[in-house]
Coordinates of C-alpha atoms and ligand atoms in Angstrom, one line a residue:
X1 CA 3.8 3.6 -38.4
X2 CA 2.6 3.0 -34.7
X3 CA 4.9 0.9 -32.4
X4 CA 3.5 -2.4 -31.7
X5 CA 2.6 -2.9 -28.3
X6 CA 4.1 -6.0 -26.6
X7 CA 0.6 -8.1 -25.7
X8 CA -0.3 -9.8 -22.2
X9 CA -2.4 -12.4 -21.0
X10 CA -3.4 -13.4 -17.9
X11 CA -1.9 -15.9 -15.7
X12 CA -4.1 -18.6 -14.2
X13 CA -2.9 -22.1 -12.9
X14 CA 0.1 -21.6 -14.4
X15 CA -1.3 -20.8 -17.7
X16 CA -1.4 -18.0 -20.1
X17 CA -4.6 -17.2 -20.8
X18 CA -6.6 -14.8 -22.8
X19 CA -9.8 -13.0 -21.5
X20 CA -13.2 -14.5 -21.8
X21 CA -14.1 -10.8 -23.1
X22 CA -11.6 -10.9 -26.0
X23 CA -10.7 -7.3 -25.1
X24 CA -7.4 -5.7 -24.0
X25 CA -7.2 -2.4 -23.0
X26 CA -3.7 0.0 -23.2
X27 CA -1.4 1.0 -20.7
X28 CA 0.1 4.3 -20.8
X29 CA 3.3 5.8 -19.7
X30 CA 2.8 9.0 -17.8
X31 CA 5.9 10.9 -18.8
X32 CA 5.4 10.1 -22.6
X33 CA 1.3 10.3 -22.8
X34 CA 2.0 6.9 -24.9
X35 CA 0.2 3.6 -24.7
X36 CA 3.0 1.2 -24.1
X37 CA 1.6 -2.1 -23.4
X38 CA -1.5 -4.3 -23.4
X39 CA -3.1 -5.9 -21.3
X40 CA -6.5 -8.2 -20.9
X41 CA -9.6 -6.8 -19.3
X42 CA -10.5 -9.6 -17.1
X43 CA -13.8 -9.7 -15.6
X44 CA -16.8 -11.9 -14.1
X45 CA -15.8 -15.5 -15.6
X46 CA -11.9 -15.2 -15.4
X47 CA -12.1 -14.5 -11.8
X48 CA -14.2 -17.6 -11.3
X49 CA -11.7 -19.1 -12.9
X50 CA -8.5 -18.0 -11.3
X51 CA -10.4 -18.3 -7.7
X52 CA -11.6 -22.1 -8.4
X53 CA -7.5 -22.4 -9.5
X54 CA -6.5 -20.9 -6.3
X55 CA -9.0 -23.2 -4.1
X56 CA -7.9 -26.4 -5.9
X57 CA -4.0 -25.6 -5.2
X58 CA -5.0 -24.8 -1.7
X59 CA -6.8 -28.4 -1.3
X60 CA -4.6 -30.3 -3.3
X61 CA -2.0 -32.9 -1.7
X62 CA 0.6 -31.2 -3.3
X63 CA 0.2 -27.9 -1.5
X64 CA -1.3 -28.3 1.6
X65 CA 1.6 -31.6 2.2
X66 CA 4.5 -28.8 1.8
X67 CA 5.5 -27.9 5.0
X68 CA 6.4 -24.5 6.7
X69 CA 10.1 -24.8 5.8
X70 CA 9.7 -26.1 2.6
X71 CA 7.1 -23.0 1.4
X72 CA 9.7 -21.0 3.5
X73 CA 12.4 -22.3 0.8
X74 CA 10.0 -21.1 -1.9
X75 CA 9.4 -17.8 -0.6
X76 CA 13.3 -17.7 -0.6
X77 CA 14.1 -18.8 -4.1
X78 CA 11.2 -16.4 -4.8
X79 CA 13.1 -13.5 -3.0
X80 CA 16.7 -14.5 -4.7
X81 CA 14.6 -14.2 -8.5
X82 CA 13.6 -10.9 -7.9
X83 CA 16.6 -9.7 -6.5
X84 CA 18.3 -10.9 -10.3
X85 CA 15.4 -8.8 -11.8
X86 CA 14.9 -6.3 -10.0
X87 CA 16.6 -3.6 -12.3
X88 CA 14.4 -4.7 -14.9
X89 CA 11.5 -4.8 -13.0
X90 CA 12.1 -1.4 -11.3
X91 CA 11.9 -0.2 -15.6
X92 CA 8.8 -1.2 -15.8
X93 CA 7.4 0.3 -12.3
X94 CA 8.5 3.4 -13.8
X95 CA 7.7 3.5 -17.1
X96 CA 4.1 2.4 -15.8
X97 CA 3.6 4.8 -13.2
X98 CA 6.5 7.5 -13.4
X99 CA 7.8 6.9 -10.0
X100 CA 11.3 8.1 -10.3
X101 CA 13.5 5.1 -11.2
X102 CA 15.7 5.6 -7.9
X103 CA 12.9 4.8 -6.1
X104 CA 11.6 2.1 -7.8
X105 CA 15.0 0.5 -7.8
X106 CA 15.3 0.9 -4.3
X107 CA 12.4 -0.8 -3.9
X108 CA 12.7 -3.3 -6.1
X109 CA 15.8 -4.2 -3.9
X110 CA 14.3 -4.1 -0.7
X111 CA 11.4 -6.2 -2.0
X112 CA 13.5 -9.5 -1.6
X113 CA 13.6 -8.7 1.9
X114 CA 10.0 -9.4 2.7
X115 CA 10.2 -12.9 1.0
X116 CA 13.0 -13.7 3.8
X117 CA 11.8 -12.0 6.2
X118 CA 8.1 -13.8 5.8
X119 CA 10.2 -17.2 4.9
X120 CA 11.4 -17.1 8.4
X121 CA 8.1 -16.6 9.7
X122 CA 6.9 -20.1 7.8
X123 CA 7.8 -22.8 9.9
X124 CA 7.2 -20.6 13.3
X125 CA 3.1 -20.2 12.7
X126 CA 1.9 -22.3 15.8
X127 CA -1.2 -22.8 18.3
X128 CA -0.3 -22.7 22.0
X129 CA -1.3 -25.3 24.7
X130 CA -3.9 -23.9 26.8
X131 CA -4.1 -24.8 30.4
X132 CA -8.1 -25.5 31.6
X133 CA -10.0 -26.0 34.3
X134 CA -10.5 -29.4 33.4
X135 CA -7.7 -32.1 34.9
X136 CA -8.2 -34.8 32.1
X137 CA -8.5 -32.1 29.2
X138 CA -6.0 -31.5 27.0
X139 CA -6.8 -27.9 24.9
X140 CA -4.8 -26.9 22.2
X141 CA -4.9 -24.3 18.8
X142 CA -3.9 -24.4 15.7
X143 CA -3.1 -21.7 13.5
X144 CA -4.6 -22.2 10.0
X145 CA -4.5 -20.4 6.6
X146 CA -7.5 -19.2 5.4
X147 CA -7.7 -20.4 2.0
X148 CA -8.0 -18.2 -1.0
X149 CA -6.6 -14.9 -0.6
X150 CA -8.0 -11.9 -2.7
X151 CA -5.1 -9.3 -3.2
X152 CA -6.1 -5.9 -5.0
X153 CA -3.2 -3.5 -6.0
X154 CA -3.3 0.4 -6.5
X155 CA -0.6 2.0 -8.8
X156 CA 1.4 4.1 -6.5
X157 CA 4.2 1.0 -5.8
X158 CA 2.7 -2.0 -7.3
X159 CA 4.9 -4.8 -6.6
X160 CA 6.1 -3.7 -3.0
X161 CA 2.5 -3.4 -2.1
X162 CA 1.7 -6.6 -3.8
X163 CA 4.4 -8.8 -2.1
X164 CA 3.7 -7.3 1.7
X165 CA 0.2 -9.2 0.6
X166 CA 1.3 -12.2 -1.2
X167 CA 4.5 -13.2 1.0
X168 CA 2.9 -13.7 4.3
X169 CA -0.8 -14.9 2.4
X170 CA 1.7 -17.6 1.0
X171 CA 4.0 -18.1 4.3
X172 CA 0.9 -19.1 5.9
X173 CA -0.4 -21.7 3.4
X174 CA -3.0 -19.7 2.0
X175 CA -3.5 -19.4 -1.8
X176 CA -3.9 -15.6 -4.2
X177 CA -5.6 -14.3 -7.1
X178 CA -3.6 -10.8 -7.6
X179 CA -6.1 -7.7 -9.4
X180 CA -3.4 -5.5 -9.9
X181 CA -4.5 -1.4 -11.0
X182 CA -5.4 -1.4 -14.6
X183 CA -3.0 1.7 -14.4
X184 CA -0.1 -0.5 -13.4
X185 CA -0.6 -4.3 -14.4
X186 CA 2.1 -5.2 -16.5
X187 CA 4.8 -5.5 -13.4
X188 CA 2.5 -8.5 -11.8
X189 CA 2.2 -10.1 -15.1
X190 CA 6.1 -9.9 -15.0
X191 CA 6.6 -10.7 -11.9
X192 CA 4.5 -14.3 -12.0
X193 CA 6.7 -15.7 -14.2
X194 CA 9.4 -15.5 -11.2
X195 CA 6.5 -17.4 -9.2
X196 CA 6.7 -20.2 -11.4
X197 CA 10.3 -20.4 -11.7
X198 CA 10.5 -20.3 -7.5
X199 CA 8.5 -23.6 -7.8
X200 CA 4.9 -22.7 -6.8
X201 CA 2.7 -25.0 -7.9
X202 CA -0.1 -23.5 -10.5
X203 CA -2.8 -22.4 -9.2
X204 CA -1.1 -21.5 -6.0
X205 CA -0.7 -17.2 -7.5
X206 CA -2.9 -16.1 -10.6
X207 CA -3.0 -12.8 -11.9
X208 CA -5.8 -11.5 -13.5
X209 CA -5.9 -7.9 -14.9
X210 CA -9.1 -5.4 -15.9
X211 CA -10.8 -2.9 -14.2
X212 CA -12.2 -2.4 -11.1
X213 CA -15.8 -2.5 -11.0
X214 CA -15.8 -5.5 -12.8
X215 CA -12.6 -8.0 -12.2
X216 CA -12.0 -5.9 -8.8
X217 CA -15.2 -6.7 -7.7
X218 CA -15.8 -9.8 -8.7
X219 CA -13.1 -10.7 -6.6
X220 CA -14.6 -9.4 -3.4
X221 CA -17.9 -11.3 -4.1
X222 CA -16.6 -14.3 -5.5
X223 CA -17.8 -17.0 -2.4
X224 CA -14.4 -19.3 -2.4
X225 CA -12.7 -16.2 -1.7
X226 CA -11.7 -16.3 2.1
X227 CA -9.8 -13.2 2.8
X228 CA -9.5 -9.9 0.7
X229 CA -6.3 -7.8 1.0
X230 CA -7.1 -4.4 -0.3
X231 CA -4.9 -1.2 -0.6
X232 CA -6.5 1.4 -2.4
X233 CA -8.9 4.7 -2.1
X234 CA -11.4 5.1 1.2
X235 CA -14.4 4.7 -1.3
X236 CA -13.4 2.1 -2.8
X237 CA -12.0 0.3 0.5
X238 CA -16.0 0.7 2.2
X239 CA -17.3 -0.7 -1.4
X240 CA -14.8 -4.1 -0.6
X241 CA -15.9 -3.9 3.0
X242 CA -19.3 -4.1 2.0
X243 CA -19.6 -6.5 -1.2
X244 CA -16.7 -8.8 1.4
X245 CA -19.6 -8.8 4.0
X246 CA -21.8 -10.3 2.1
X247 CA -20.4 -13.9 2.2
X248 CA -18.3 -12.5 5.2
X249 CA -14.9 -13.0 3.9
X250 CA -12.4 -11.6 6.3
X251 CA -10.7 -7.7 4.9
X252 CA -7.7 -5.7 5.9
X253 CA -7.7 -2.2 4.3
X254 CA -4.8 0.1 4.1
X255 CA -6.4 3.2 2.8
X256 CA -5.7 6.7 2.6
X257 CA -4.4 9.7 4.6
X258 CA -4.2 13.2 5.6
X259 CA -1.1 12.9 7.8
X260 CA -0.1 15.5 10.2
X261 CA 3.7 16.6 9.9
X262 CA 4.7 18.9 12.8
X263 CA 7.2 21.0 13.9
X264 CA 7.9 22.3 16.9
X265 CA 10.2 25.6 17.8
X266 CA 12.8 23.4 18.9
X267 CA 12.9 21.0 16.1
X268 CA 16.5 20.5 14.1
X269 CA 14.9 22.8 11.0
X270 CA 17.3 21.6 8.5
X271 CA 16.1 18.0 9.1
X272 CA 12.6 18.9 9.2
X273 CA 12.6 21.0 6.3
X274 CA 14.1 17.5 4.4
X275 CA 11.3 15.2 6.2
X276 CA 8.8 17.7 5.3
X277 CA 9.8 17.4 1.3
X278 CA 10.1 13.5 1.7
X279 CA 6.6 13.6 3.5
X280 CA 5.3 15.7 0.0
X281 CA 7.3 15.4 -2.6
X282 CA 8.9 11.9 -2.7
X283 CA 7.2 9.9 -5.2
X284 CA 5.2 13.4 -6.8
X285 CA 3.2 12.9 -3.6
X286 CA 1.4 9.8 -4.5
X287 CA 2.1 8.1 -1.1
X288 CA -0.6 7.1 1.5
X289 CA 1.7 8.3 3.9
X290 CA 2.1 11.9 2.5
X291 CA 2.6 14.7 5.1
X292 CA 0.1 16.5 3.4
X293 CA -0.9 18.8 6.6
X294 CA 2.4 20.6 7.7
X295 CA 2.4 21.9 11.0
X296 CA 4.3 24.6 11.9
X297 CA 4.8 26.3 15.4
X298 CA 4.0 30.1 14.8
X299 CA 7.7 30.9 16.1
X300 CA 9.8 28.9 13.0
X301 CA 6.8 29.3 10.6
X302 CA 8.0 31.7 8.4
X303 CA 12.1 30.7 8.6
X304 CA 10.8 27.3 7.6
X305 CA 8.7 27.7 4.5
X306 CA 11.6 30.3 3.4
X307 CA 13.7 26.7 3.4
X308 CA 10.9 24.5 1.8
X309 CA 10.2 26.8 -1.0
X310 CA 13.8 27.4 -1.4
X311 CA 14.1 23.6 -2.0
X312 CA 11.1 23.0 -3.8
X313 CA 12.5 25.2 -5.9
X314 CA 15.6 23.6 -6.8
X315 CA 13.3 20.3 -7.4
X316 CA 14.8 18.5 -10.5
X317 CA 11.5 17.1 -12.6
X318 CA 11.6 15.3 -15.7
X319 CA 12.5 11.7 -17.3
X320 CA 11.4 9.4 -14.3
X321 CA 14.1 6.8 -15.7
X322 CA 16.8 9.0 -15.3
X323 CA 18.8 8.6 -12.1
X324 CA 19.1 12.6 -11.4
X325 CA 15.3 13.2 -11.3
X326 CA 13.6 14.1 -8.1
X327 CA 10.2 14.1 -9.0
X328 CA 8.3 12.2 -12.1
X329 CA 5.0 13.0 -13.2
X330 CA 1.7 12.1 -11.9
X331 CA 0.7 8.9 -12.7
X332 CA -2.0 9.4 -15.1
X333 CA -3.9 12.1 -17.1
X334 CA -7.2 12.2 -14.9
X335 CA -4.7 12.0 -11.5
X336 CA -3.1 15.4 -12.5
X337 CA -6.4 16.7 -12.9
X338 CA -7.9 15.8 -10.0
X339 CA -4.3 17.5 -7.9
X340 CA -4.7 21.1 -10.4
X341 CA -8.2 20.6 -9.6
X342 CA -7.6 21.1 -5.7
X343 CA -5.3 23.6 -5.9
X344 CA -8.3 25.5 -7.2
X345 CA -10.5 24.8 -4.4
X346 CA -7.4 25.8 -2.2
X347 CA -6.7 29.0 -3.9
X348 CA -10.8 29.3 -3.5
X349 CA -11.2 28.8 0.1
X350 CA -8.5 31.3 1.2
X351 CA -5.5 29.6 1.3
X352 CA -2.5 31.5 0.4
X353 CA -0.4 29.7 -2.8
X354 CA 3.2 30.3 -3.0
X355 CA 4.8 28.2 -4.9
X356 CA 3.6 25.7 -7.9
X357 CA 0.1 24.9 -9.0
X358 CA 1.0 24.3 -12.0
X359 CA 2.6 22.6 -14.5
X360 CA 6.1 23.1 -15.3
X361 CA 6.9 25.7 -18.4
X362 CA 9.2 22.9 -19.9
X363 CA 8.7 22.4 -23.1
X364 CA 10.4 18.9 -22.5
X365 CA 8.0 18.0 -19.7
X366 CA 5.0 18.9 -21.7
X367 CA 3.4 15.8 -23.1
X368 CA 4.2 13.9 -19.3
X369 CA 1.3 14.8 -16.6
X370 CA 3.7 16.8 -14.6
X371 CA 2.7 19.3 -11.9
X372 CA 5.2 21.7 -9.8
X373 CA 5.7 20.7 -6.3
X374 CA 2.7 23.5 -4.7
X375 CA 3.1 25.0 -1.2
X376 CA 0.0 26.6 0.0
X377 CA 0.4 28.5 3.1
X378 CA -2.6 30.5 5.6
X379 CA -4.4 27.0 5.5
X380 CA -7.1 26.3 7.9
X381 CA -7.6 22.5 9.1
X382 CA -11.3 22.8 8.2
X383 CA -10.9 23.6 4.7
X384 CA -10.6 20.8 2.0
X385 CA -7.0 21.0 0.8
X386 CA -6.5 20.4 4.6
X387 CA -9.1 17.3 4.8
X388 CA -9.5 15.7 2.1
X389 CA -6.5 13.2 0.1
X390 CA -4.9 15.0 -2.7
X391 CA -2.3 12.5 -3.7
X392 CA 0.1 14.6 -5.5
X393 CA 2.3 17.1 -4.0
X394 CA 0.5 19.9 -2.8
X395 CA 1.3 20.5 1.0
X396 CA -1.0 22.4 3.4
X397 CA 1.0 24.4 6.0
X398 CA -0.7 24.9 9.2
X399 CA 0.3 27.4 11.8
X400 CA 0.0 26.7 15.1
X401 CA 0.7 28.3 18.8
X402 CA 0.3 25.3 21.6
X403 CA 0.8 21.9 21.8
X404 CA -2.9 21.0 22.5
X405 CA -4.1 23.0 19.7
X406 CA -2.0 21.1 17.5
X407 CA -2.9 17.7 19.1
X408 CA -6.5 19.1 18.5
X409 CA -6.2 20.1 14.8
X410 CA -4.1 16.9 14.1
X411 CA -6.8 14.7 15.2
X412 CA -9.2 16.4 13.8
X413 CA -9.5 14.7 10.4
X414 CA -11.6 11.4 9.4
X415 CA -8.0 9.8 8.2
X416 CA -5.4 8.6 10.9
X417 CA -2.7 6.3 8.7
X418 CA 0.6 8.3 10.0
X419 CA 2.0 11.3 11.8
X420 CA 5.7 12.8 12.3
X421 CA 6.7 14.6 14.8
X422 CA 9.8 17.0 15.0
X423 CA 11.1 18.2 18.5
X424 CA 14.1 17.6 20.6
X425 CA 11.8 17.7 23.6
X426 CA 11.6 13.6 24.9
X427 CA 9.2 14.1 27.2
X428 CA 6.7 16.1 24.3
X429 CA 7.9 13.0 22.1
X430 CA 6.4 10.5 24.4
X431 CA 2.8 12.3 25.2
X432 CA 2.1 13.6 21.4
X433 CA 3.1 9.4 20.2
X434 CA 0.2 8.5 22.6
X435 CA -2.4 11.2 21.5
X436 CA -1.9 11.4 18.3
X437 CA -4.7 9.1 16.3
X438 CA -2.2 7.1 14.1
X439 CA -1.1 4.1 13.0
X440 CA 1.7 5.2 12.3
X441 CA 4.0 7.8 14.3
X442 CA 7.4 8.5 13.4
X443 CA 9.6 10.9 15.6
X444 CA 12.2 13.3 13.6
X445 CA 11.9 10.6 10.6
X446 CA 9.2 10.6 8.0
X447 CA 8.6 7.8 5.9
X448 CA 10.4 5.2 7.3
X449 CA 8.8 1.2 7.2
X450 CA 10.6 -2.2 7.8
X451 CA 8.5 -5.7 6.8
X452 CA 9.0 -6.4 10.3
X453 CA 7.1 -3.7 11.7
X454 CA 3.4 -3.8 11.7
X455 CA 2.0 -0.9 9.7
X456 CA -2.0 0.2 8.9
X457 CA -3.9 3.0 9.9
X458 CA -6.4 4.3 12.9
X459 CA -10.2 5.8 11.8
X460 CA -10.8 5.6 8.6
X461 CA -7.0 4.7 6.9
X462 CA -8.3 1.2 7.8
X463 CA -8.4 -1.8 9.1
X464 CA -5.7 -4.6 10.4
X465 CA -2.2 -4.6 9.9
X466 CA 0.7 -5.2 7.2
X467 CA 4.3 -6.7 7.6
X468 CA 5.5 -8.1 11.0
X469 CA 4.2 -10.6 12.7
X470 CA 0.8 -9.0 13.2
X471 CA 0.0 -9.7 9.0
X472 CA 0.1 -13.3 10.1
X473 CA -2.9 -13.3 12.3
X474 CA -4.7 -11.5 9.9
X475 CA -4.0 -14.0 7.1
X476 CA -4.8 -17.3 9.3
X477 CA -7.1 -18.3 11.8
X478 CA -7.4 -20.4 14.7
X479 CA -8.8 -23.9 15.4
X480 CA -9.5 -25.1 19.5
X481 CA -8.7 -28.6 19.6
X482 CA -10.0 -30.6 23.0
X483 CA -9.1 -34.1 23.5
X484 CA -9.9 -35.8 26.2
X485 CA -7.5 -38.0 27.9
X486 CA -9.1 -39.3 30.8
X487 CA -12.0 -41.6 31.5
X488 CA -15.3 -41.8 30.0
X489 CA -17.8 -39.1 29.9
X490 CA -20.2 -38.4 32.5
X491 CA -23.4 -36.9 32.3
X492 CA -24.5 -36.5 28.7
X493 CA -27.1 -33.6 29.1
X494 CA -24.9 -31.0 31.6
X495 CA -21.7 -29.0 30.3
X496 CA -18.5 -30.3 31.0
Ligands
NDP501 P1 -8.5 2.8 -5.9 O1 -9.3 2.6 -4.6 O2 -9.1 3.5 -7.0 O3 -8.1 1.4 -6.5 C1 -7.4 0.4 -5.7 C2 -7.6 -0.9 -6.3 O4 -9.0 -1.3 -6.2 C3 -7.3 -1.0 -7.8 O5 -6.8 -2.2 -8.2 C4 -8.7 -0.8 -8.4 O6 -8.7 -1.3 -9.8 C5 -9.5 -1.6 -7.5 N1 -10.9 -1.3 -7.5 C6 -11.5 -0.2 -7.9 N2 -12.9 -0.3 -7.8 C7 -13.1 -1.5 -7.2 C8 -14.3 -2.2 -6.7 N3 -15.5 -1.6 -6.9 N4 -14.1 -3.4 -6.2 C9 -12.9 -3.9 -6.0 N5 -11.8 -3.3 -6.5 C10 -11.9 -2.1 -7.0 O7 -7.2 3.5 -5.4 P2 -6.0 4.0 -6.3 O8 -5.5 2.9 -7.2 O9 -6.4 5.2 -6.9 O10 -4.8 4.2 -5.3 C11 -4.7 5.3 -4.5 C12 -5.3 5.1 -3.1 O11 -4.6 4.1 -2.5 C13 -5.1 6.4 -2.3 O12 -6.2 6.7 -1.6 C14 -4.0 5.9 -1.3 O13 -3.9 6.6 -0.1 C15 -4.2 4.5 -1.1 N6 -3.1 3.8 -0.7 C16 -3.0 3.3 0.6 C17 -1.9 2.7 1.1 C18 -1.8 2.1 2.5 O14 -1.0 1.2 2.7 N7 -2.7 2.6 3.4 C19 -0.7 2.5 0.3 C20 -0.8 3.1 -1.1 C21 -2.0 3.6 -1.5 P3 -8.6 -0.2 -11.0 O15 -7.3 0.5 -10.8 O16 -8.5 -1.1 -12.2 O17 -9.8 0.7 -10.9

């Protein structure tokens, strides 16, 4: 007899609710090929709904007389919930998704972080006084939240990407509708119920699940819908752009990437070699901030993919809830054919495949959407396995001979999110973090992000920022008061 799938509904002003549709559709974990849960395919009306929700908690008393410390407290008790779940939330991440369960513990434990950290920020979101021209004048701004807040989720790392939305949206008085993936919604439809419990107000977060085109979009159009925070594909980042334009709703995107990883001669290999596997293969590839291009200076080239193969070999796939496994399967069915697709089109244009591009001979692995971790070598920046965003873990190596040619071929790419850099040299450190065309530039480290350090890409990885204090600009906006505190106007029809 078929298991019974546990059953969702969607969470608006505090209230379960079932679509307007009537339909559900299934949820399916990657390493099993099984549906697992259901959830409700939101669309046109149930956005209206959860955005009307979100834009009466944001006008009413209740909310807007809270001040900074007391959402700061909420954000906190928030924080302290998830740190008591996070082991069970973490489960879910992974049966969702097939992250590996270290990582989404990990996490899942650093998650509570970003509520304190944006807790702090709450009662310290203030206007300046601004000294004029004008003795009698007194100028001053506030800092105001926007109103509603749009947040749409991909599936690589649902709830971390989530809360780097929701916990400064929320620190600075604004209110959310959440559209997480369709491929990984039950973890918000978890996670709300901690909301609650923290002592937000309904209406003040509301989760609606469905697809794309139609809750996803909705969202973007929907008119009460001040700000859209968007993490997701390129494509699908210009569609939100676009459809957000329209009423002129403010957007950040953090998009995709095509991230340079390079080595230099006098790099420390051993550490390179294990940056260059966390660029790739941490999380089966599936990060934004894969080192998909790898670098290599013609002298170490050949040493060094002797040591990455070597280790990709030794590569432990299988159960992502099991703590000993390195790499978990591809998300879903039409992800892992999209990555075995590529390595087609790599073996195609020239490119020189020496280990993987395929999927594992295990007959245990066989109903999960695994694929090997694929090194192709002989790859030329122009080709597409060098341009375009795999998101699994196929790495393009990349020989090169000087460092302007490198700085040429690593900006050379429509994506600029993140770059590392591997060299003992400070003086090369300091010139290649200015000229590269990144966001993001880490220097013999890969893959390393605090909540209080601003983080988005250049070109086409996006626009605005995430975590630190830059998120908050993006999620309020600023008001020029002038009061005049001197005698009476003058002339009514000249500028004063
Ligand atoms: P998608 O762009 O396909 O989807 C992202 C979100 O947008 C999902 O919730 C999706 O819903 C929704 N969506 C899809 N179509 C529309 C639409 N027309 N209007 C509004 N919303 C829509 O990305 P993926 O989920 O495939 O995620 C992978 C991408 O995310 C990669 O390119 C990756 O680089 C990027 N990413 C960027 C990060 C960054 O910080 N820069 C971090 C992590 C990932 P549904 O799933 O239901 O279709």
């Amino acid at each position: 007899m078929a298991k019974e799938l546990k059953r969702y509904k969607l969470s608006i002003n505090g209230r379960w609710e079932e679509a307007a549709s009537g339909k559900c559709f299934e949820t399916v974990n990657p390493y099993t090929g099984e549906a697992w849960a259901l959830l409700p395919e939101g669309g046109e009306e149930d956005v209206d709904r959860a955005v009307r929700a979100a834009r009466e908690a944001f006008e009413s008393k209740e909310w807007k007389s809270l001040t900074g410390g007391q959402r700061g407290q909420l954000l906190r008790r928030l924080g302290d919930l998830i740190a008591q779940h996070a082991e069970r939330l973490a489960r879910i991440e992974t049966t969702d998704n097939g992250k590996i369960i270290r990582e989404t513990t990990f996490q899942l434990k650093a998650i509570p972080d970003c509520y304190y950290y944006f807790a702090g920020w709450a009662d310290k979101i203030h206007g300046e006084v601004i000294p004029t021209d004008k003795p009698t004048i007194l100028n001053y701004t506030l800092r105001e939240p926007i109103g509603v807040v749009g947040a749409i989720i991909p599936w690589n790392s649902p709830l971390y990407l989530t809360s780097i939305k929701l916990a400064p949206a929320l620190a600075a008085g604004n209110t959310v509708v959440i559209k997480p993936s369709e491929i990984t919604s039950v973890s918000a439809l978890e996670f709300i119920q901690l909301v609650e419990e923290a002592g937000f107000p309904p209406g003040a977060v509301n989760v609606v699940t469905g697809f794309g085109e139609k809750a996803g979009a909705a969202l973007t159009k929907h008119q009460l819908v001040g700000k859209i925070a968007f993490t997701g594909g390129c494509e699908t980042g210009k569609l939100v752009a676009k459809s957000a334009a329209d009423h002129l709703a403010r957007v950040t995107l953090e998009l995709g990437g095509k991230s340079p990883n390079i080595v230099f001669e006098d790099a420390d290999l051993d550490s390179a070699v294990n940056g260059a596997m966390a660029g790739i293969f941490a999380a089966t590839g599936q990060t934004c901030i894969a080192g998909s291009r790898l670098f290599l200076h013609e002298s170490i080239h050949d040493r060094f993919v002797e040591k990455l193969v070597a280790r990709a070999k030794t590569i432990k796939m299988g159960d992502p809830t099991s703590w000993g496994t390195e790499m978990g399967p591809l998300a879903f069915k039409d992800q892992r054919e999209k990555v075995l697709t590529y390595v087609e089109i790599g073996k195609e244009e020239g490119a020189k495949l020496v280990y993987g591009g395929e999927p594992p001979t295990d007959p245990e692995l066989k109903k999960g959407y695994f694929v090997k971790p694929t090194v192709f070598v002989d790859v030329e920046n122009h080709m597409r396995i060098a341009q375009e965003e795999i998101f699994g873990p196929v790495v393009s190596v990349i020989r090169f001979r000087t460092e302007e040619e490198v700085i040429q071929m690593a900006n050379d790419v429509r994506y600029g999110l993140a770059a590392g850099l591997w060299t003992q040299d400070v003086k090369r450190v300091h010139r290649l973090a200015k000229e590269l065309q990144a966001g993001t530039v880490w220097v013999n480290t890969y893959r390393t992000l605090a909540f209080s350090s601003p983080f988005g890409g250049y070109k086409e990885s996006g626009i605005g920022k995430e975590n630190g204090f830059e998120v908050l600009r993006e999620y309020t906006q600023l008001k020029s008061v002038w009061v005049e505190t001197g005698g009476p106007i003058g002339d009514p029809f000249v500028m004063r």
